[in-house]
PDB file of C-alpha atoms in Angstrom:
ATOM      1  CA  ALA I   1     294.595 172.741 298.451  1.00  0.00           C
ATOM      2  CA  LEU I   2     291.709 174.575 300.071  1.00  0.00           C
ATOM      3  CA  LYS I   3     293.800 177.715 300.312  1.00  0.00           C
ATOM      4  CA  HIS I   4     294.633 177.358 296.712  1.00  0.00           C
ATOM      5  CA  GLU I   5     290.977 177.009 295.725  1.00  0.00           C
ATOM      6  CA  LEU I   6     290.138 179.995 297.923  1.00  0.00           C
ATOM      7  CA  PHE I   7     292.901 181.984 296.248  1.00  0.00           C
ATOM      8  CA  LEU I   8     291.584 181.013 292.791  1.00  0.00           C
ATOM      9  CA  ALA I   9     288.039 181.968 293.770  1.00  0.00           C
ATOM     10  CA  VAL I  10     289.175 185.372 295.085  1.00  0.00           C
ATOM     11  CA  GLU I  11     291.199 185.913 291.922  1.00  0.00           C
ATOM     12  CA  ALA I  12     288.211 184.907 289.716  1.00  0.00           C
ATOM     13  CA  LYS I  13     286.006 187.310 291.704  1.00  0.00           C
ATOM     14  CA  ARG I  14     288.527 190.117 291.196  1.00  0.00           C
ATOM     15  CA  ILE I  15     288.736 189.420 287.437  1.00  0.00           C
ATOM     16  CA  ALA I  16     284.917 189.271 287.201  1.00  0.00           C
ATOM     17  CA  SER I  17     284.671 192.507 289.172  1.00  0.00           C
ATOM     18  CA  ASN I  18     287.127 194.213 286.802  1.00  0.00           C
ATOM     19  CA  ARG I  19     285.232 192.913 283.794  1.00  0.00           C
ATOM     20  CA  LEU I  20     281.984 194.158 285.306  1.00  0.00           C
ATOM     21  CA  GLU I  21     283.529 197.603 285.857  1.00  0.00           C
ATOM     22  CA  ASP I  22     284.830 197.656 282.257  1.00  0.00           C
ATOM     23  CA  MET I  23     281.387 196.690 280.945  1.00  0.00           C
ATOM     24  CA  ARG I  24     279.727 199.365 283.077  1.00  0.00           C
ATOM     25  CA  GLN I  25     282.119 202.027 281.729  1.00  0.00           C
ATOM     26  CA  GLU I  26     281.577 200.837 278.162  1.00  0.00           C
ATOM     27  CA  LEU I  27     277.802 200.922 278.670  1.00  0.00           C
ATOM     28  CA  GLU I  28     278.011 204.517 279.930  1.00  0.00           C
ATOM     29  CA  ALA I  29     280.198 205.525 276.966  1.00  0.00           C
ATOM     30  CA  THR I  30     277.763 203.849 274.559  1.00  0.00           C
ATOM     31  CA  GLN I  31     274.833 205.646 276.184  1.00  0.00           C
ATOM     32  CA  ARG I  32     276.648 208.993 275.855  1.00  0.00           C
ATOM     33  CA  ARG I  33     277.377 208.311 272.153  1.00  0.00           C
ATOM     34  CA  CYS I  34     273.769 207.284 271.604  1.00  0.00           C
ATOM     35  CA  GLU I  35     272.507 210.477 273.255  1.00  0.00           C
ATOM     36  CA  GLN I  36     274.935 212.581 271.224  1.00  0.00           C
ATOM     37  CA  THR I  37     273.872 210.886 267.977  1.00  0.00           C
ATOM     38  CA  ALA I  38     270.208 211.358 268.890  1.00  0.00           C
ATOM     39  CA  SER I  39     270.762 215.082 269.522  1.00  0.00           C
ATOM     40  CA  GLU I  40     272.641 215.408 266.200  1.00  0.00           C
ATOM     41  CA  LEU I  41     269.777 213.674 264.419  1.00  0.00           C
ATOM     42  CA  ARG I  42     267.267 216.019 266.032  1.00  0.00           C
ATOM     43  CA  LEU I  43     269.323 219.038 264.887  1.00  0.00           C
ATOM     44  CA  LEU I  44     269.528 217.625 261.370  1.00  0.00           C
ATOM     45  CA  ARG I  45     265.818 216.987 261.297  1.00  0.00           C
ATOM     46  CA  GLN I  46     265.144 220.553 262.456  1.00  0.00           C
ATOM     47  CA  LYS I  47     267.488 221.990 259.819  1.00  0.00           C
ATOM     48  CA  THR I  48     265.886 219.841 257.116  1.00  0.00           C
ATOM     49  CA  GLU I  49     262.408 220.933 258.134  1.00  0.00           C
ATOM     50  CA  SER I  50     263.587 224.557 258.195  1.00  0.00           C
ATOM     51  CA  MET I  51     265.088 224.265 254.698  1.00  0.00           C
ATOM     52  CA  GLU I  52     261.970 222.587 253.339  1.00  0.00           C
ATOM     53  CA  GLY I  53     259.919 225.418 254.777  1.00  0.00           C
ATOM     54  CA  GLN I  54     262.185 227.994 253.123  1.00  0.00           C
ATOM     55  CA  LEU I  55     261.946 226.218 249.785  1.00  0.00           C
ATOM     56  CA  ASN I  56     258.193 226.059 250.028  1.00  0.00           C
ATOM     57  CA  ASN I  57     258.059 229.754 250.895  1.00  0.00           C
ATOM     58  CA  ARG I  58     260.023 230.908 247.839  1.00  0.00           C
ATOM     59  CA  ASP I  59     258.199 232.969 245.280  1.00  0.00           C
ATOM     60  CA  SER I  60     257.417 231.402 241.971  1.00  0.00           C
ATOM     61  CA  SER I  61     258.913 234.561 240.439  1.00  0.00           C
ATOM     62  CA  GLU I  62     262.357 233.543 241.715  1.00  0.00           C
ATOM     63  CA  ILE I  63     261.927 230.103 240.195  1.00  0.00           C
ATOM     64  CA  LYS I  64     260.832 231.666 236.908  1.00  0.00           C
ATOM     65  CA  GLU I  65     263.826 234.002 236.996  1.00  0.00           C
ATOM     66  CA  LEU I  66     266.200 231.102 237.577  1.00  0.00           C
ATOM     67  CA  THR I  67     264.554 229.145 234.781  1.00  0.00           C
ATOM     68  CA  SER I  68     264.893 232.147 232.487  1.00  0.00           C
ATOM     69  CA  ARG I  69     268.579 232.527 233.374  1.00  0.00           C
ATOM     70  CA  VAL I  70     269.203 228.853 232.632  1.00  0.00           C
ATOM     71  CA  GLN I  71     267.464 229.182 229.249  1.00  0.00           C
ATOM     72  CA  ASN I  72     269.504 232.320 228.420  1.00  0.00           C
ATOM     73  CA  ALA I  73     272.699 230.515 229.356  1.00  0.00           C
ATOM     74  CA  GLU I  74     271.761 227.579 227.097  1.00  0.00           C
ATOM     75  CA  GLU I  75     271.003 229.977 224.226  1.00  0.00           C
ATOM     76  CA  GLN I  76     274.341 231.719 224.675  1.00  0.00           C
ATOM     77  CA  ARG I  77     276.095 228.357 224.718  1.00  0.00           C
ATOM     78  CA  ASN I  78     274.361 227.379 221.464  1.00  0.00           C
ATOM     79  CA  VAL I  79     275.287 230.708 219.831  1.00  0.00           C
ATOM     80  CA  LEU I  80     278.904 230.336 220.929  1.00  0.00           C
ATOM     81  CA  GLN I  81     279.010 226.752 219.696  1.00  0.00           C
ATOM     82  CA  HIS I  82     277.588 227.838 216.329  1.00  0.00           C
ATOM     83  CA  THR I  83     280.135 230.668 216.119  1.00  0.00           C
ATOM     84  CA  LEU I  84     282.946 228.265 216.930  1.00  0.00           C
ATOM     85  CA  GLU I  85     281.804 225.859 214.221  1.00  0.00           C
ATOM     86  CA  TRP I  86     281.552 228.749 211.734  1.00  0.00           C
ATOM     87  CA  LYS I  87     285.074 229.932 212.642  1.00  0.00           C
ATOM     88  CA  GLU I  88     286.374 226.392 212.162  1.00  0.00           C
ATOM     89  CA  VAL I  89     284.825 226.183 208.685  1.00  0.00           C
ATOM     90  CA  GLN I  90     286.199 229.641 207.836  1.00  0.00           C
ATOM     91  CA  TRP I  91     289.658 228.641 209.083  1.00  0.00           C
ATOM     92  CA  LYS I  92     289.638 225.415 207.029  1.00  0.00           C
ATOM     93  CA  SER I  93     288.556 227.339 203.938  1.00  0.00           C
ATOM     94  CA  LYS I  94     291.347 229.865 204.432  1.00  0.00           C
ATOM     95  CA  MET I  95     293.889 227.074 204.929  1.00  0.00           C
ATOM     96  CA  GLU I  96     292.773 225.394 201.686  1.00  0.00           C
ATOM     97  CA  HIS I  97     293.036 228.739 199.870  1.00  0.00           C
ATOM     98  CA  LEU I  98     296.536 229.324 201.253  1.00  0.00           C
ATOM     99  CA  GLU I  99     297.596 225.803 200.288  1.00  0.00           C
ATOM    100  CA  LEU I 100     296.382 226.401 196.732  1.00  0.00           C
ATOM    101  CA  GLU I 101     298.236 229.733 196.621  1.00  0.00           C
ATOM    102  CA  HIS I 102     301.356 228.038 197.943  1.00  0.00           C
ATOM    103  CA  ALA I 103     301.133 225.319 195.300  1.00  0.00           C
ATOM    104  CA  GLU I 104     300.706 227.962 192.560  1.00  0.00           C
ATOM    105  CA  LEU I 105     303.666 229.990 193.854  1.00  0.00           C
ATOM    106  CA  LYS I 106     305.764 226.860 194.087  1.00  0.00           C
ATOM    107  CA  ARG I 107     304.860 225.924 190.511  1.00  0.00           C
ATOM    108  CA  ARG I 108     305.768 229.437 189.302  1.00  0.00           C
ATOM    109  CA  GLN I 109     309.013 229.388 191.241  1.00  0.00           C
ATOM    110  CA  GLU I 110     309.953 226.010 189.772  1.00  0.00           C
ATOM    111  CA  GLY I 111     309.201 227.399 186.310  1.00  0.00           C
ATOM    112  CA  GLU I 112     311.363 230.454 186.939  1.00  0.00           C
ATOM    113  CA  VAL I 113     314.166 228.293 188.328  1.00  0.00           C
ATOM    114  CA  ALA I 114     314.006 226.082 185.234  1.00  0.00           C
ATOM    115  CA  LYS I 115     314.066 229.182 183.004  1.00  0.00           C
ATOM    116  CA  LEU I 116     317.045 230.652 184.879  1.00  0.00           C
ATOM    117  CA  LYS I 117     318.831 227.312 184.750  1.00  0.00           C
ATOM    118  CA  LYS I 118     318.310 227.169 180.988  1.00  0.00           C
ATOM    119  CA  GLN I 119     319.629 230.736 180.644  1.00  0.00           C
ATOM    120  CA  LEU I 120     322.615 229.829 182.812  1.00  0.00           C
ATOM    121  CA  ASP I 121     323.286 226.727 180.720  1.00  0.00           C
ATOM    122  CA  ASP I 122     323.077 228.837 177.552  1.00  0.00           C
ATOM    123  CA  THR I 123     325.483 231.400 179.038  1.00  0.00           C
ATOM    124  CA  ILE I 124     327.889 228.657 180.076  1.00  0.00           C
ATOM    125  CA  SER I 125     327.797 227.137 176.598  1.00  0.00           C
ATOM    126  CA  ASP I 126     328.427 230.622 175.081  1.00  0.00           C
ATOM    127  CA  PHE I 127     331.434 231.125 177.348  1.00  0.00           C
ATOM    128  CA  LYS I 128     332.732 227.666 176.452  1.00  0.00           C
ATOM    129  CA  ARG I 129     332.399 228.483 172.757  1.00  0.00           C
ATOM    130  CA  LYS I 130     334.222 231.781 173.279  1.00  0.00           C
ATOM    131  CA  LEU I 131     336.927 230.018 175.289  1.00  0.00           C
ATOM    132  CA  ASP I 132     337.301 227.353 172.599  1.00  0.00           C
ATOM    133  CA  ALA I 133     337.491 230.071 169.930  1.00  0.00           C
ATOM    134  CA  ALA I 134     340.098 231.968 171.967  1.00  0.00           C
ATOM    135  CA  GLU I 135     342.140 228.810 172.457  1.00  0.00           C
ATOM    136  CA  GLN I 136     341.941 228.043 168.734  1.00  0.00           C
ATOM    137  CA  GLU I 137     342.966 231.623 167.951  1.00  0.00           C
ATOM    138  CA  LYS I 138     345.846 231.329 170.409  1.00  0.00           C
ATOM    139  CA  ALA I 139     346.904 228.056 168.849  1.00  0.00           C
ATOM    140  CA  ALA I 140     346.652 229.570 165.362  1.00  0.00           C
ATOM    141  CA  LEU I 141     348.703 232.598 166.451  1.00  0.00           C
ATOM    142  CA  ALA I 142     351.233 230.341 168.070  1.00  0.00           C
ATOM    143  CA  ARG I 143     351.501 228.280 164.872  1.00  0.00           C
ATOM    144  CA  SER I 144     351.695 231.264 162.552  1.00  0.00           C
ATOM    145  CA  GLY I 145     353.913 233.594 164.554  1.00  0.00           C
ATOM    146  CA  GLY I 146     355.580 231.127 166.803  1.00  0.00           C
ATOM    147  CA  LEU I 147     356.083 231.505 170.464  1.00  0.00           C
ATOM    148  CA  GLY I 148     359.620 232.696 169.879  1.00  0.00           C
ATOM    149  CA  SER I 149     358.630 236.319 169.440  1.00  0.00           C
ATOM    150  CA  GLY I 150     358.160 237.523 173.007  1.00  0.00           C
ATOM    151  CA  ALA I 151     356.234 240.711 172.332  1.00  0.00           C
ATOM    152  CA  SER I 152     353.552 239.239 170.083  1.00  0.00           C
ATOM    153  CA  GLY I 153     353.181 236.204 172.370  1.00  0.00           C
ATOM    154  CA  SER I 154     352.866 238.488 175.357  1.00  0.00           C
ATOM    155  CA  VAL I 155     350.289 240.623 173.555  1.00  0.00           C
ATOM    156  CA  ALA I 156     348.289 237.544 172.473  1.00  0.00           C
ATOM    157  CA  ALA I 157     348.443 236.043 175.961  1.00  0.00           C
ATOM    158  CA  GLY I 158     347.572 239.418 177.446  1.00  0.00           C
ATOM    159  CA  GLY I 159     344.611 239.689 175.063  1.00  0.00           C
ATOM    160  CA  LEU I 160     343.427 236.239 176.095  1.00  0.00           C
ATOM    161  CA  LEU I 161     343.895 237.053 179.753  1.00  0.00           C
ATOM    162  CA  ALA I 162     342.059 240.339 179.291  1.00  0.00           C
ATOM    163  CA  LEU I 163     339.108 238.378 177.904  1.00  0.00           C
ATOM    164  CA  LEU I 164     339.108 236.040 180.898  1.00  0.00           C
ATOM    165  CA  ARG I 165     339.884 238.706 183.455  1.00  0.00           C
ATOM    166  CA  CYS I 166     337.384 239.815 186.140  1.00  0.00           C
ATOM    167  CA  PRO I 167     335.598 243.033 185.091  1.00  0.00           C
ATOM    168  CA  THR I 168     336.044 244.469 188.599  1.00  0.00           C
ATOM    169  CA  ARG I 169     339.832 243.995 188.471  1.00  0.00           C
ATOM    170  CA  LEU I 170     339.855 245.430 184.976  1.00  0.00           C
ATOM    171  CA  ALA I 171     338.105 248.564 186.256  1.00  0.00           C
ATOM    172  CA  ASP I 172     340.451 248.784 189.287  1.00  0.00           C
ATOM    173  CA  SER I 173     343.581 248.735 187.137  1.00  0.00           C
ATOM    174  CA  GLY I 174     341.980 251.063 184.624  1.00  0.00           C
ATOM    175  CA  GLY I 175     342.378 248.528 181.831  1.00  0.00           C
ATOM    176  CA  THR I 176     345.906 249.727 181.189  1.00  0.00           C
ATOM    177  CA  SER I 177     347.930 247.376 179.078  1.00  0.00           C
ATOM    178  CA  TYR I 178     348.037 243.723 178.242  1.00  0.00           C
ATOM    179  CA  SER I 179     351.314 243.267 180.038  1.00  0.00           C
ATOM    180  CA  SER I 180     349.906 244.638 183.326  1.00  0.00           C
ATOM    181  CA  GLY I 181     346.891 242.378 182.737  1.00  0.00           C
ATOM    182  CA  ALA I 182     349.257 239.433 182.499  1.00  0.00           C
ATOM    183  CA  THR I 183     350.813 240.268 185.855  1.00  0.00           C
ATOM    184  CA  ASP I 184     347.395 240.854 187.516  1.00  0.00           C
ATOM    185  CA  ALA I 185     346.158 237.492 186.318  1.00  0.00           C
ATOM    186  CA  ALA I 186     348.781 235.853 188.467  1.00  0.00           C
ATOM    187  CA  HIS I 187     347.110 237.373 191.512  1.00  0.00           C
TER     188      HIS I 187
END
């Protein structure tokens, strides 16, 4: 038991010795960091004092020049801002003018479209009247002369077809005869 207590005491001494060595090393490291921080602070203090001395040594003319430059920059900014606002107002005015022009052109166009539509409707009604008259004439010819006579029926049908025939085709064929018109109409 005594050996065991002696062994424990030696072991405790060894552990305490190691702890003491660790603490000594940590203390040295802390002292080095403290010295390094102190030297950094001294350098900072020297730089600060140097900069303060430089600022105090500056001419008042430099400060006035810088102040003047700042004022000029502010004036330019105000002029540019005013110009931008003026351009915005000008742009809005132009947009309103263009919108009014567009509305006027649209109104005119709608009027012209309505006018052309009316003219087209009138033309269509004229063609319908002519077609009705041609059909009535054909019916009257058919009643009076009968469809039995081939030549007069062919001439009447050719005359009707010539009325309804495309002007371009009429010009192509040279407007020859009613019988050739009857064959072209089948095309």
